[in-house]
Short mmCIF file of C-alpha atoms and ligand atoms in Angstrom, two decimals:
data_model
loop_
_atom_site.label_atom_id
_atom_site.label_comp_id
_atom_site.label_asym_id
_atom_site.label_seq_id
_atom_site.Cartn_x
_atom_site.Cartn_y
_atom_site.Cartn_z
CA MET A 282 -46.15 -3.39 24.18
CA ARG A 283 -49.17 -2.60 26.32
CA LYS A 284 -48.97 0.01 29.06
CA LYS A 285 -48.57 -0.82 32.72
CA ILE A 286 -50.89 1.32 34.82
CA VAL A 287 -51.55 1.88 38.51
CA ALA A 288 -54.71 3.95 39.00
CA GLY A 289 -56.01 5.30 42.30
CA ASN A 290 -59.78 5.41 42.75
CA TRP A 291 -60.34 7.78 45.64
CA LYS A 292 -64.11 7.16 45.61
CA MET A 293 -66.06 9.61 47.84
CA ASN A 294 -63.15 10.44 50.14
CA THR A 295 -61.18 13.59 51.08
CA THR A 296 -62.10 17.25 51.13
CA VAL A 297 -60.63 19.43 48.39
CA ALA A 298 -57.74 20.48 50.67
CA GLU A 299 -57.04 16.89 51.73
CA GLY A 300 -57.20 15.73 48.13
CA VAL A 301 -54.71 18.37 46.99
CA GLU A 302 -52.38 17.31 49.81
CA LEU A 303 -52.67 13.66 48.79
CA ALA A 304 -52.04 14.52 45.14
CA LYS A 305 -48.96 16.54 46.11
CA ALA A 306 -47.65 13.64 48.19
CA VAL A 307 -48.10 11.25 45.24
CA ALA A 308 -46.51 13.77 42.88
CA ALA A 309 -43.52 14.22 45.19
CA ARG A 310 -42.67 10.50 44.94
CA SER A 311 -43.78 9.88 41.34
CA SER A 312 -40.25 10.16 39.93
CA GLU A 313 -39.34 6.96 41.82
CA VAL A 314 -41.75 5.03 39.60
CA PRO A 315 -40.17 3.73 36.36
CA ALA A 316 -41.29 5.50 33.17
CA SER A 317 -42.79 2.19 31.97
CA VAL A 318 -45.51 2.50 34.64
CA LYS A 319 -48.24 5.13 34.21
CA LEU A 320 -49.78 6.54 37.37
CA ILE A 321 -53.37 7.81 37.26
CA ILE A 322 -55.43 9.33 40.05
CA ALA A 323 -59.21 9.60 40.13
CA PRO A 324 -60.38 12.14 42.73
CA PRO A 325 -63.99 13.32 43.13
CA PHE A 326 -65.31 15.82 40.54
CA THR A 327 -64.92 18.80 42.88
CA HIS A 328 -61.18 18.14 43.18
CA LEU A 329 -60.28 17.68 39.52
CA VAL A 330 -59.05 21.18 38.72
CA PRO A 331 -56.92 21.82 41.83
CA VAL A 332 -55.60 18.24 41.81
CA GLY A 333 -54.76 18.71 38.12
CA GLU A 334 -52.72 21.78 39.12
CA ALA A 335 -50.96 19.83 41.88
CA ILE A 336 -49.80 17.07 39.49
CA LYS A 337 -48.92 19.32 36.54
CA GLY A 338 -45.68 18.33 34.83
CA THR A 339 -45.36 15.00 36.70
CA GLY A 340 -46.84 12.75 34.01
CA ILE A 341 -49.53 11.52 36.42
CA GLY A 342 -52.82 11.11 34.58
CA LEU A 343 -56.05 12.68 35.84
CA SER A 344 -59.25 10.64 35.82
CA ALA A 345 -62.86 11.18 36.79
CA GLN A 346 -64.86 8.42 38.50
CA ASN A 347 -67.89 8.67 36.22
CA CYS A 348 -69.33 10.74 33.38
CA ALA A 349 -72.80 11.47 32.05
CA ASP A 350 -74.49 9.42 29.35
CA LYS A 351 -75.64 12.65 27.67
CA GLU A 352 -73.71 15.39 25.85
CA LYS A 353 -75.10 18.42 27.70
CA GLY A 354 -78.24 20.20 28.76
CA ALA A 355 -80.99 19.78 31.33
CA TYR A 356 -79.55 16.86 33.33
CA THR A 357 -79.26 18.24 36.85
CA GLY A 358 -76.41 16.82 38.86
CA GLU A 359 -74.57 15.24 35.93
CA VAL A 360 -71.07 16.00 34.62
CA ALA A 361 -70.42 15.70 30.88
CA ALA A 362 -67.41 14.18 29.13
CA ASP A 363 -66.35 17.48 27.53
CA MET A 364 -66.46 19.15 30.96
CA LEU A 365 -64.04 16.48 32.20
CA VAL A 366 -61.73 17.13 29.26
CA SER A 367 -61.88 20.86 29.95
CA ALA A 368 -60.99 20.17 33.61
CA GLY A 369 -57.85 18.33 32.48
CA CYS A 370 -58.98 14.69 32.55
CA GLY A 371 -57.60 12.13 30.15
CA TYR A 372 -59.54 9.26 31.69
CA THR A 373 -62.77 8.36 33.40
CA ILE A 374 -63.70 5.27 35.38
CA LEU A 375 -66.96 3.82 34.00
CA GLY A 376 -69.16 0.99 35.21
CA HIS A 377 -67.59 0.63 38.62
CA SER A 378 -69.53 -2.01 40.59
CA GLU A 379 -70.58 0.66 43.12
CA ARG A 380 -72.21 2.61 40.26
CA ARG A 381 -73.85 -0.55 38.94
CA GLN A 382 -75.02 -1.66 42.41
CA TYR A 383 -76.07 1.58 44.14
CA TYR A 384 -76.95 3.85 41.20
CA GLY A 385 -78.57 1.38 38.83
CA GLU A 386 -76.08 1.65 35.99
CA THR A 387 -76.95 -0.91 33.36
CA ASP A 388 -74.93 -2.18 30.43
CA ALA A 389 -77.25 -0.16 28.14
CA LYS A 390 -76.39 3.05 30.01
CA LEU A 391 -72.70 2.14 29.98
CA VAL A 392 -72.78 1.75 26.20
CA GLU A 393 -73.82 5.42 25.99
CA LYS A 394 -71.21 6.51 28.54
CA VAL A 395 -68.34 4.62 26.91
CA LYS A 396 -69.31 6.03 23.50
CA ILE A 397 -69.50 9.62 24.72
CA ALA A 398 -66.27 9.35 26.70
CA THR A 399 -64.27 7.93 23.79
CA ALA A 400 -65.83 10.40 21.33
CA HIS A 401 -64.40 13.21 23.48
CA GLY A 402 -60.98 11.55 23.61
CA LEU A 403 -61.23 10.23 27.15
CA SER A 404 -59.89 6.76 27.92
CA PRO A 405 -62.54 4.86 29.88
CA ILE A 406 -61.31 2.67 32.72
CA PHE A 407 -64.14 0.21 32.19
CA CYS A 408 -64.88 -2.01 35.21
CA VAL A 409 -66.25 -5.53 35.14
CA GLY A 410 -66.53 -8.19 37.82
CA GLU A 411 -68.79 -10.81 39.35
CA ASN A 412 -70.41 -10.67 42.79
CA LEU A 413 -70.05 -13.34 45.46
CA ASP A 414 -73.21 -15.28 44.48
CA GLU A 415 -72.08 -15.40 40.87
CA ARG A 416 -68.59 -16.58 41.89
CA GLU A 417 -70.00 -19.26 44.19
CA ALA A 418 -72.34 -20.46 41.44
CA GLY A 419 -69.30 -20.79 39.15
CA ARG A 420 -70.68 -18.12 36.80
CA HIS A 421 -67.75 -15.66 36.96
CA PHE A 422 -66.42 -16.27 33.44
CA GLU A 423 -69.90 -15.98 31.98
CA VAL A 424 -70.77 -12.78 33.88
CA VAL A 425 -67.56 -10.98 32.98
CA THR A 426 -67.75 -12.13 29.35
CA GLU A 427 -71.27 -10.70 29.05
CA GLN A 428 -70.25 -7.38 30.64
CA VAL A 429 -67.39 -7.03 28.14
CA LYS A 430 -69.48 -8.06 25.14
CA ASN A 431 -72.57 -6.00 25.99
CA VAL A 432 -70.61 -2.77 26.24
CA LEU A 433 -67.24 -2.94 24.52
CA TYR A 434 -68.39 -4.87 21.44
CA THR A 435 -70.40 -1.77 20.46
CA LEU A 436 -67.19 0.26 19.98
CA SER A 437 -65.17 0.77 16.82
CA ALA A 438 -61.62 -0.61 16.93
CA GLU A 439 -60.37 2.98 17.04
CA ASP A 440 -62.37 3.72 20.20
CA MET A 441 -61.64 0.31 21.72
CA ALA A 442 -57.94 1.14 21.50
CA LYS A 443 -58.56 3.92 24.09
CA VAL A 444 -60.15 1.58 26.63
CA ILE A 445 -58.50 0.28 29.79
CA ILE A 446 -60.34 -2.64 31.39
CA ALA A 447 -60.41 -3.23 35.15
CA TYR A 448 -61.42 -6.62 36.51
CA GLU A 449 -62.77 -6.07 40.01
CA PRO A 450 -64.47 -9.02 41.68
CA VAL A 451 -67.17 -7.36 43.82
CA TRP A 452 -66.46 -9.71 46.74
CA ALA A 453 -62.88 -8.41 46.88
CA ILE A 454 -63.62 -4.67 46.85
CA GLY A 455 -62.95 -3.00 50.17
CA THR A 456 -63.23 -6.36 51.96
CA GLY A 457 -59.56 -7.11 52.48
CA LYS A 458 -60.24 -10.36 50.59
CA THR A 459 -58.12 -10.32 47.42
CA ALA A 460 -58.55 -12.68 44.50
CA THR A 461 -55.57 -15.01 44.34
CA ALA A 462 -53.13 -14.31 41.54
CA GLU A 463 -54.36 -17.51 39.89
CA GLN A 464 -58.05 -16.52 40.11
CA ALA A 465 -57.27 -13.06 38.73
CA GLN A 466 -55.00 -14.33 35.94
CA GLU A 467 -57.56 -16.81 34.61
CA ILE A 468 -60.23 -14.12 34.36
CA HIS A 469 -57.82 -11.62 32.81
CA ALA A 470 -56.85 -14.19 30.18
CA CYS A 471 -60.56 -14.81 29.53
CA ILE A 472 -61.22 -11.07 29.13
CA ARG A 473 -58.32 -10.72 26.69
CA LYS A 474 -59.67 -13.67 24.68
CA VAL A 475 -63.17 -12.11 24.57
CA VAL A 476 -61.63 -8.83 23.33
CA ALA A 477 -59.57 -10.77 20.75
CA ASP A 478 -62.67 -12.56 19.44
CA LYS A 479 -64.01 -9.20 18.29
CA PHE A 480 -60.95 -6.96 17.87
CA GLY A 481 -58.17 -9.45 16.98
CA ASP A 482 -54.59 -8.41 17.68
CA LEU A 483 -55.69 -5.21 19.41
CA ALA A 484 -56.44 -7.39 22.47
CA GLY A 485 -52.71 -7.77 23.03
CA GLU A 486 -52.41 -3.98 23.40
CA ILE A 487 -55.27 -3.49 25.88
CA THR A 488 -54.27 -2.83 29.48
CA ILE A 489 -56.25 -4.99 31.92
CA LEU A 490 -56.04 -3.92 35.57
CA TYR A 491 -56.89 -5.93 38.67
CA GLY A 492 -58.87 -4.24 41.44
CA GLY A 493 -60.13 -5.39 44.82
CA SER A 494 -58.09 -5.06 48.01
CA CYS A 495 -54.87 -4.67 46.04
CA LYS A 496 -52.16 -3.44 48.42
CA PRO A 497 -48.36 -3.31 48.71
CA SER A 498 -48.28 -6.83 50.24
CA ASN A 499 -50.06 -8.58 47.34
CA ALA A 500 -49.39 -6.35 44.31
CA LYS A 501 -46.14 -8.07 43.32
CA GLU A 502 -47.71 -11.52 42.97
CA LEU A 503 -50.69 -10.14 41.05
CA PHE A 504 -48.59 -7.98 38.70
CA ALA A 505 -46.28 -10.91 37.91
CA CYS A 506 -49.16 -12.63 36.05
CA PRO A 507 -48.89 -12.41 32.26
CA ASP A 508 -52.33 -10.84 31.69
CA ILE A 509 -52.39 -8.48 34.69
CA ASP A 510 -51.08 -5.09 33.57
CA GLY A 511 -51.50 -3.18 36.82
CA GLY A 512 -54.12 -2.26 39.36
CA LEU A 513 -57.15 -0.10 40.11
CA ILE A 514 -56.58 0.76 43.74
CA GLY A 515 -59.23 1.97 46.20
CA GLY A 516 -58.37 2.07 49.91
CA ALA A 517 -54.60 1.85 49.46
CA ALA A 518 -54.66 4.82 47.03
CA LEU A 519 -55.60 7.12 49.93
CA LYS A 520 -52.08 6.76 51.34
CA ALA A 521 -49.42 8.13 48.99
CA ASP A 522 -46.74 5.76 50.27
CA ASP A 523 -48.92 2.67 49.77
CA PHE A 524 -49.95 3.84 46.31
CA ILE A 525 -46.32 4.38 45.29
CA ALA A 526 -45.28 1.05 46.84
CA ILE A 527 -47.90 -0.67 44.67
CA ALA A 528 -46.55 1.12 41.59
CA LEU A 529 -43.07 -0.15 42.48
CA SER A 530 -44.33 -3.76 42.56
CA PHE A 531 -43.83 -4.67 38.87
P1 PGA B 633 -60.32 -1.44 47.13
O1 PGA B 633 -61.21 -0.81 45.93
O2 PGA B 633 -58.89 -1.41 46.63
O3 PGA B 633 -60.56 -0.55 48.29
O4 PGA B 633 -60.81 -2.84 47.32
C1 PGA B 633 -60.92 -1.03 44.59
C2 PGA B 633 -61.96 -0.36 43.71
O5 PGA B 633 -63.15 -0.44 44.03
O6 PGA B 633 -61.61 0.26 42.68
#
């Protein structure tokens, strides 16, 4: 049975002190969430170590929001996969649409990142999703299929087994405009089929999260869909009670 996951992407929000407070508030309520649901939080790099301390012993997973496409060395401003592991991370978000859009991350770069992350034992939370123009042109299946193929088809089955996929339609991120459960389900089913075409039965074990204005009021309907295994939560992850309410929506 594949894992159910609710992951909080804090993006570039909170100071270290605020982040530790938020992590403590999530930790304090985490025992209300059934053991079948894994909670993960992804604070900014600067917060990883103290947030890791704050969630110690709770079972909440620690994730970064990005990692370098190089192992180590003269790459000013970058953070390497083994540094993330040494800071206590088990996961890293990769290929978020904000990274693709504002920082020029290409599929070619993401191939390197996904390879390095998995080689160091991190589980990538690999994001895919079409923008509004692509959706309106009816190209969403094609765009998402290409994103999955271009990056994840380069992995061995062993490394693919570590990957969590997040479908995040760009037009739904931070806009308050959520994909309907039907729109999300049909893309999730498509993603699972694309994974199955290369990796066979493993596709049934891969967790596929929905992201994009997911909140307590719509999580239940989304999570009831057969191919939606949880959520990657932005705005609503900055409030511990909303984040926990989403995790209680299965
Ligand atoms: P949102 O962000 O929940 O604020 O729409 C989701 C994400 O970008 O991961």
